[in-house]
Amino acid sequence: MSSTGSSLPFPMPREAMPRHVAMIMDGNGRWAKLKGRPRVFGHRYGAERVREIVEQAGQWGISVLTLYAFSDENWGRPIDEVGVIMHLIEHYLRKERQELNRQNVRFRVIGDSSRFSPALRKLIDETREMLADNTGLILNVALSYGGRAEITRATKAIAEKVARGEILADDISQKIIAEHLDTAGLPDPDLVIRTSGESRISNFLLWQAAYAEFYFTPVLWPDFSRHEFAKALEDFYSRERRFGLTGAQARSVTAADFLVVQGQTPC
Ligand code: IPE
Ligand code: IPE
Ligand code: MG
């Protein structure tokens, strides 16, 4: 049994590590309020936390880390707060991309990029290109992202292909739909973590999280340390994933087998 990096405070075989962990980074505003500071103070600390979590995910051999940084609905927040969050994202990318490169991290963004400023779009493209030849963790940032909007975009793209005669309506399958989502080519999340005590999905990876395990913690995002991350993995490791089968069946089918049944390729 090969074990994961020594920094995990409990024994876990490498094969049991989730391939894709997705995080709803929530609670920045409440964290700041508890400290008597404005909400944006919480966003600043939240951005600092990202560095530690990304590095840890790479060290543990996780393949994909998706971070929900800004939702479609978050555009409705006060304009000043939106401005600060966008600025922080730009600042993070500018400041961190050399370090991400050093850590062999690849970079991807999901969401409606048409709403980004031209400067942010350029920065995202440059960062993606700069890290494209790396082979380690895929850092996938959900920005201006909403699961319903993503499924709507995919549906339109498929309908256009049907209209052009490129595919038959009858051939539309779950695999084809998955290939038209922003996450095309990525494995589905095995584990979705939400900080801040809320037990909801808030329009995140609605299609992809069909069989994800959910971990909800009251810890606010700026306090979500690598230790808290390890606790989430330990909890994940204690779960029995059944994918609709009986317990006995599920124990004889590996997660990789299940992915093949679902038309996904293990990465
Ligand atoms: C998460 O923290 C960050 C974003 C949604 C951009 P919040 O800003 O939602 O913090 P709370 O939930 O109000 O505490
Ligand atoms: C979800 O958090 C979105 C992000 C973390 C980016 P919200 O704070 O926007 O979600 P709700 O409003 O509590 O559902
Ligand atoms: Mg929130």
GROMACS .gro file of C-alpha atoms and ligand atoms in nm:
model
  296
    1MET     CA    1   0.000   0.000   0.000
    2SER     CA    2   0.163   0.322  -0.114
    3SER     CA    3   0.092   0.602   0.128
    4THR     CA    4   0.044   0.971   0.050
    5GLY     CA    5   0.278   1.253   0.157
    6SER     CA    6   0.395   1.242   0.515
    7SER     CA    7   0.205   1.559   0.600
    8LEU     CA    8  -0.130   1.375   0.615
    9PRO     CA    9  -0.193   1.322   0.989
   10PHE     CA   10  -0.357   0.980   0.928
   11PRO     CA   11  -0.270   0.683   0.706
   12MET     CA   12  -0.444   0.691   0.368
   13PRO     CA   13  -0.348   0.487   0.063
   14ARG     CA   14  -0.266   0.693  -0.242
   15GLU     CA   15  -0.540   0.515  -0.441
   16ALA     CA   16  -0.801   0.643  -0.194
   17MET     CA   17  -0.711   1.009  -0.247
   18PRO     CA   18  -0.988   1.196  -0.432
   19ARG     CA   19  -0.883   1.281  -0.786
   20HIS     CA   20  -1.089   1.598  -0.793
   21VAL     CA   21  -1.167   1.813  -0.489
   22ALA     CA   22  -1.397   2.113  -0.532
   23MET     CA   23  -1.434   2.386  -0.271
   24ILE     CA   24  -1.702   2.644  -0.206
   25MET     CA   25  -1.488   2.905  -0.032
   26ASP     CA   26  -1.754   3.071   0.181
   27GLY     CA   27  -1.758   3.287   0.493
   28ASN     CA   28  -1.515   3.572   0.418
   29GLY     CA   29  -1.771   3.841   0.505
   30ARG     CA   30  -1.870   3.683   0.838
   31TRP     CA   31  -1.505   3.628   0.928
   32ALA     CA   32  -1.437   3.999   0.879
   33LYS     CA   33  -1.748   4.098   1.072
   34LEU     CA   34  -1.637   3.887   1.371
   35LYS     CA   35  -1.319   4.093   1.369
   36GLY     CA   36  -1.510   4.421   1.340
   37ARG     CA   37  -1.365   4.484   0.993
   38PRO     CA   38  -1.529   4.551   0.653
   39ARG     CA   39  -1.622   4.249   0.434
   40VAL     CA   40  -1.339   4.314   0.189
   41PHE     CA   41  -1.090   4.250   0.469
   42GLY     CA   42  -1.226   3.894   0.476
   43HIS     CA   43  -1.182   3.859   0.100
   44ARG     CA   44  -0.817   3.965   0.136
   45TYR     CA   45  -0.750   3.697   0.397
   46GLY     CA   46  -0.951   3.447   0.197
   47ALA     CA   47  -0.723   3.503  -0.102
   48GLU     CA   48  -0.420   3.442   0.122
   49ARG     CA   49  -0.565   3.105   0.225
   50VAL     CA   50  -0.583   2.991  -0.136
   51ARG     CA   51  -0.204   2.972  -0.159
   52GLU     CA   52  -0.176   2.722   0.126
   53ILE     CA   53  -0.462   2.503   0.004
   54VAL     CA   54  -0.333   2.488  -0.355
   55GLU     CA   55   0.015   2.393  -0.242
   56GLN     CA   56  -0.121   2.124  -0.011
   57ALA     CA   57  -0.348   1.975  -0.278
   58GLY     CA   58  -0.048   1.942  -0.510
   59GLN     CA   59   0.166   1.782  -0.239
   60TRP     CA   60  -0.103   1.526  -0.162
   61GLY     CA   61  -0.121   1.424  -0.526
   62ILE     CA   62  -0.474   1.548  -0.594
   63SER     CA   63  -0.521   1.583  -0.972
   64VAL     CA   64  -0.777   1.865  -0.987
   65LEU     CA   65  -0.868   2.136  -0.736
   66THR     CA   66  -1.169   2.347  -0.830
   67LEU     CA   67  -1.216   2.666  -0.629
   68TYR     CA   68  -1.547   2.852  -0.641
   69ALA     CA   69  -1.422   3.210  -0.629
   70PHE     CA   70  -1.712   3.413  -0.772
   71SER     CA   71  -2.061   3.303  -0.873
   72ASP     CA   72  -2.295   3.437  -1.139
   73GLU     CA   73  -2.515   3.557  -0.853
   74ASN     CA   74  -2.222   3.738  -0.683
   75TRP     CA   75  -2.237   4.001  -0.962
   76GLY     CA   76  -2.544   4.131  -0.776
   77ARG     CA   77  -2.335   4.236  -0.473
   78PRO     CA   78  -2.252   4.604  -0.407
   79ILE     CA   79  -2.031   4.735  -0.687
   80ASP     CA   80  -1.745   4.823  -0.450
   81GLU     CA   81  -1.728   4.467  -0.317
   82VAL     CA   82  -1.735   4.321  -0.670
   83GLY     CA   83  -1.454   4.560  -0.767
   84VAL     CA   84  -1.237   4.453  -0.473
   85ILE     CA   85  -1.292   4.081  -0.543
   86MET     CA   86  -1.199   4.127  -0.912
   87HIS     CA   87  -0.893   4.324  -0.811
   88LEU     CA   88  -0.791   4.051  -0.565
   89ILE     CA   89  -0.823   3.784  -0.833
   90GLU     CA   90  -0.600   3.985  -1.068
   91HIS     CA   91  -0.355   4.049  -0.787
   92TYR     CA   92  -0.346   3.678  -0.695
   93LEU     CA   93  -0.275   3.570  -1.054
   94ARG     CA   94  -0.002   3.831  -1.107
   95LYS     CA   95   0.164   3.754  -0.778
   96GLU     CA   96   0.129   3.375  -0.771
   97ARG     CA   97   0.183   3.252  -1.123
   98GLN     CA   98   0.561   3.216  -1.090
   99GLU     CA   99   0.511   3.017  -0.771
  100LEU     CA  100   0.237   2.805  -0.935
  101ASN     CA  101   0.481   2.735  -1.215
  102ARG     CA  102   0.746   2.631  -0.965
  103GLN     CA  103   0.491   2.392  -0.813
  104ASN     CA  104   0.421   2.240  -1.158
  105VAL     CA  105   0.055   2.354  -1.141
  106ARG     CA  106  -0.166   2.390  -1.448
  107PHE     CA  107  -0.438   2.656  -1.461
  108ARG     CA  108  -0.791   2.663  -1.593
  109VAL     CA  109  -1.100   2.881  -1.548
  110ILE     CA  110  -1.467   2.782  -1.575
  111GLY     CA  111  -1.755   3.029  -1.599
  112ASP     CA  112  -1.885   3.305  -1.821
  113SER     CA  113  -1.564   3.479  -1.930
  114SER     CA  114  -1.761   3.730  -2.142
  115ARG     CA  115  -1.830   3.923  -1.821
  116PHE     CA  116  -1.462   3.965  -1.726
  117SER     CA  117  -1.279   4.288  -1.791
  118PRO     CA  118  -1.044   4.268  -2.095
  119ALA     CA  119  -0.748   4.300  -1.853
  120LEU     CA  120  -0.862   4.002  -1.645
  121ARG     CA  121  -0.931   3.796  -1.957
  122LYS     CA  122  -0.581   3.867  -2.085
  123LEU     CA  123  -0.426   3.778  -1.751
  124ILE     CA  124  -0.617   3.450  -1.738
  125ASP     CA  125  -0.511   3.360  -2.094
  126GLU     CA  126  -0.148   3.445  -2.021
  127THR     CA  127  -0.149   3.244  -1.698
  128ARG     CA  128  -0.309   2.944  -1.868
  129GLU     CA  129  -0.048   2.954  -2.144
  130MET     CA  130   0.239   3.007  -1.907
  131LEU     CA  131   0.144   2.698  -1.703
  132ALA     CA  132   0.017   2.484  -1.992
  133ASP     CA  133   0.319   2.252  -2.012
  134ASN     CA  134   0.315   2.165  -1.644
  135THR     CA  135   0.210   1.817  -1.540
  136GLY     CA  136   0.097   1.852  -1.177
  137LEU     CA  137  -0.221   1.972  -1.011
  138ILE     CA  138  -0.485   2.136  -1.230
  139LEU     CA  139  -0.602   2.449  -1.047
  140ASN     CA  140  -0.949   2.512  -1.186
  141VAL     CA  141  -1.105   2.840  -1.077
  142ALA     CA  142  -1.482   2.890  -1.104
  143LEU     CA  143  -1.521   3.258  -1.184
  144SER     CA  144  -1.845   3.422  -1.289
  145TYR     CA  145  -1.966   3.066  -1.267
  146GLY     CA  146  -2.314   2.919  -1.230
  147GLY     CA  147  -2.407   2.557  -1.287
  148ARG     CA  148  -2.738   2.640  -1.453
  149ALA     CA  149  -2.579   2.893  -1.689
  150GLU     CA  150  -2.309   2.640  -1.777
  151ILE     CA  151  -2.568   2.373  -1.862
  152THR     CA  152  -2.762   2.631  -2.064
  153ARG     CA  153  -2.448   2.724  -2.263
  154ALA     CA  154  -2.377   2.356  -2.329
  155THR     CA  155  -2.737   2.297  -2.440
  156LYS     CA  156  -2.717   2.587  -2.687
  157ALA     CA  157  -2.386   2.463  -2.829
  158ILE     CA  158  -2.529   2.114  -2.879
  159ALA     CA  159  -2.852   2.250  -3.033
  160GLU     CA  160  -2.644   2.451  -3.281
  161LYS     CA  161  -2.453   2.138  -3.380
  162VAL     CA  162  -2.780   1.952  -3.431
  163ALA     CA  163  -2.913   2.241  -3.642
  164ARG     CA  164  -2.597   2.230  -3.857
  165GLY     CA  165  -2.637   1.854  -3.896
  166GLU     CA  166  -2.311   1.778  -3.716
  167ILE     CA  167  -2.480   1.546  -3.466
  168LEU     CA  168  -2.819   1.376  -3.450
  169ALA     CA  169  -3.057   1.466  -3.167
  170ASP     CA  170  -3.082   1.097  -3.100
  171ASP     CA  171  -2.709   1.074  -3.039
  172ILE     CA  172  -2.709   1.324  -2.751
  173SER     CA  173  -2.577   1.135  -2.453
  174GLN     CA  174  -2.454   1.215  -2.104
  175LYS     CA  175  -2.103   1.194  -2.245
  176ILE     CA  176  -2.179   1.453  -2.515
  177ILE     CA  177  -2.336   1.688  -2.261
  178ALA     CA  178  -2.032   1.653  -2.031
  179GLU     CA  179  -1.804   1.731  -2.326
  180HIS     CA  180  -1.982   2.063  -2.381
  181LEU     CA  181  -1.960   2.179  -2.021
  182ASP     CA  182  -1.683   2.417  -1.911
  183THR     CA  183  -1.529   2.123  -1.725
  184ALA     CA  184  -1.489   1.912  -2.042
  185GLY     CA  185  -1.198   1.673  -2.001
  186LEU     CA  186  -1.187   1.697  -1.621
  187PRO     CA  187  -1.302   1.413  -1.396
  188ASP     CA  188  -1.614   1.476  -1.188
  189PRO     CA  189  -1.547   1.599  -0.834
  190ASP     CA  190  -1.516   1.319  -0.579
  191LEU     CA  191  -1.536   1.555  -0.285
  192VAL     CA  192  -1.706   1.893  -0.253
  193ILE     CA  193  -1.611   2.094   0.056
  194ARG     CA  194  -1.811   2.395   0.171
  195THR     CA  195  -1.687   2.616   0.449
  196SER     CA  196  -1.887   2.856   0.671
  197GLY     CA  197  -2.162   2.626   0.798
  198GLU     CA  198  -2.401   2.661   0.504
  199SER     CA  199  -2.529   2.327   0.375
  200ARG     CA  200  -2.618   2.420   0.018
  201ILE     CA  201  -2.471   2.391  -0.327
  202SER     CA  202  -2.532   2.752  -0.444
  203ASN     CA  203  -2.536   2.669  -0.816
  204PHE     CA  204  -2.194   2.495  -0.809
  205LEU     CA  205  -2.110   2.204  -1.043
  206LEU     CA  206  -2.474   2.092  -1.057
  207TRP     CA  207  -2.413   1.831  -1.326
  208GLN     CA  208  -2.066   1.722  -1.221
  209ALA     CA  209  -2.138   1.672  -0.850
  210ALA     CA  210  -2.401   1.403  -0.916
  211TYR     CA  211  -2.207   1.145  -0.713
  212ALA     CA  212  -1.968   1.368  -0.517
  213GLU     CA  213  -1.931   1.329  -0.144
  214PHE     CA  214  -2.015   1.652   0.040
  215TYR     CA  215  -1.828   1.782   0.342
  216PHE     CA  216  -1.970   2.081   0.526
  217THR     CA  217  -1.766   2.251   0.796
  218PRO     CA  218  -1.854   2.551   1.015
  219VAL     CA  219  -1.498   2.685   0.970
  220LEU     CA  220  -1.500   3.015   0.781
  221TRP     CA  221  -1.290   3.018   0.463
  222PRO     CA  222  -1.010   3.248   0.594
  223ASP     CA  223  -0.958   2.994   0.877
  224PHE     CA  224  -0.964   2.688   0.649
  225SER     CA  225  -0.608   2.565   0.704
  226ARG     CA  226  -0.427   2.258   0.566
  227HIS     CA  227  -0.521   2.090   0.894
  228GLU     CA  228  -0.892   2.148   0.821
  229PHE     CA  229  -0.835   2.023   0.466
  230ALA     CA  230  -0.682   1.703   0.608
  231LYS     CA  231  -0.988   1.656   0.832
  232ALA     CA  232  -1.210   1.672   0.524
  233LEU     CA  233  -0.999   1.406   0.353
  234GLU     CA  234  -1.011   1.184   0.658
  235ASP     CA  235  -1.388   1.211   0.660
  236PHE     CA  236  -1.398   1.135   0.286
  237TYR     CA  237  -1.185   0.827   0.342
  238SER     CA  238  -1.436   0.696   0.599
  239ARG     CA  239  -1.725   0.709   0.351
  240GLU     CA  240  -1.855   0.420   0.143
  241ARG     CA  241  -1.935   0.541  -0.208
  242ARG     CA  242  -2.202   0.322  -0.358
  243PHE     CA  243  -2.300   0.497  -0.682
  244GLY     CA  244  -2.651   0.355  -0.659
  245LEU     CA  245  -2.534  -0.004  -0.612
  246THR     CA  246  -2.562  -0.219  -0.303
  247GLY     CA  247  -2.279  -0.200  -0.053
  248ALA     CA  248  -2.153  -0.548  -0.154
  249GLN     CA  249  -2.156  -0.457  -0.523
  250ALA     CA  250  -1.989  -0.122  -0.465
  251ARG     CA  251  -1.706  -0.286  -0.272
  252SER     CA  252  -1.627  -0.510  -0.567
  253VAL     CA  253  -1.633  -0.226  -0.823
  254THR     CA  254  -1.351   0.027  -0.819
  255ALA     CA  255  -1.413   0.397  -0.868
  256ALA     CA  256  -1.222   0.366  -1.198
  257ASP     CA  257  -1.466   0.095  -1.317
  258PHE     CA  258  -1.753   0.322  -1.229
  259LEU     CA  259  -1.602   0.607  -1.431
  260VAL     CA  260  -1.581   0.383  -1.734
  261VAL     CA  261  -1.949   0.291  -1.689
  262GLN     CA  262  -2.024   0.664  -1.678
  263GLY     CA  263  -1.829   0.728  -1.997
  264GLN     CA  264  -1.552   0.918  -1.816
  265THR     CA  265  -1.186   0.836  -1.841
  266PRO     CA  266  -0.980   0.800  -1.527
  267CYS     CA  267  -0.694   1.059  -1.543
  268IPE     C1  268  -1.724   3.394   0.001
  268IPE     O1  269  -1.746   3.467   0.117
  268IPE     C2  270  -1.660   3.475  -0.109
  268IPE     C3  271  -1.751   3.505  -0.222
  268IPE     C4  272  -1.872   3.462  -0.233
  268IPE     C5  273  -1.698   3.588  -0.327
  268IPE     P1  274  -1.873   3.559   0.135
  268IPE     O2  275  -1.841   3.696   0.085
  268IPE     O3  276  -1.994   3.496   0.075
  268IPE     O4  277  -1.886   3.562   0.292
  268IPE     P2  278  -2.018   3.551   0.379
  268IPE     O5  279  -2.091   3.426   0.335
  268IPE     O6  280  -2.098   3.676   0.353
  268IPE     O7  281  -1.970   3.541   0.519
  269IPE     C1  282  -2.113   3.075  -0.294
  269IPE     O1  283  -2.116   3.157  -0.183
  269IPE     C2  284  -2.025   3.133  -0.401
  269IPE     C3  285  -1.883   3.138  -0.369
  269IPE     C4  286  -1.825   3.091  -0.262
  269IPE     C5  287  -1.801   3.198  -0.470
  269IPE     P1  288  -2.234   3.263  -0.160
  269IPE     O2  289  -2.204   3.330  -0.031
  269IPE     O3  290  -2.246   3.350  -0.280
  269IPE     O4  291  -2.361   3.169  -0.152
  269IPE     P2  292  -2.500   3.190  -0.079
  269IPE     O5  293  -2.554   3.323  -0.122
  269IPE     O6  294  -2.476   3.187   0.069
  269IPE     O7  295  -2.584   3.074  -0.123
  270MG      MG  296  -2.130   3.363   0.145
   0.00000   0.00000   0.00000
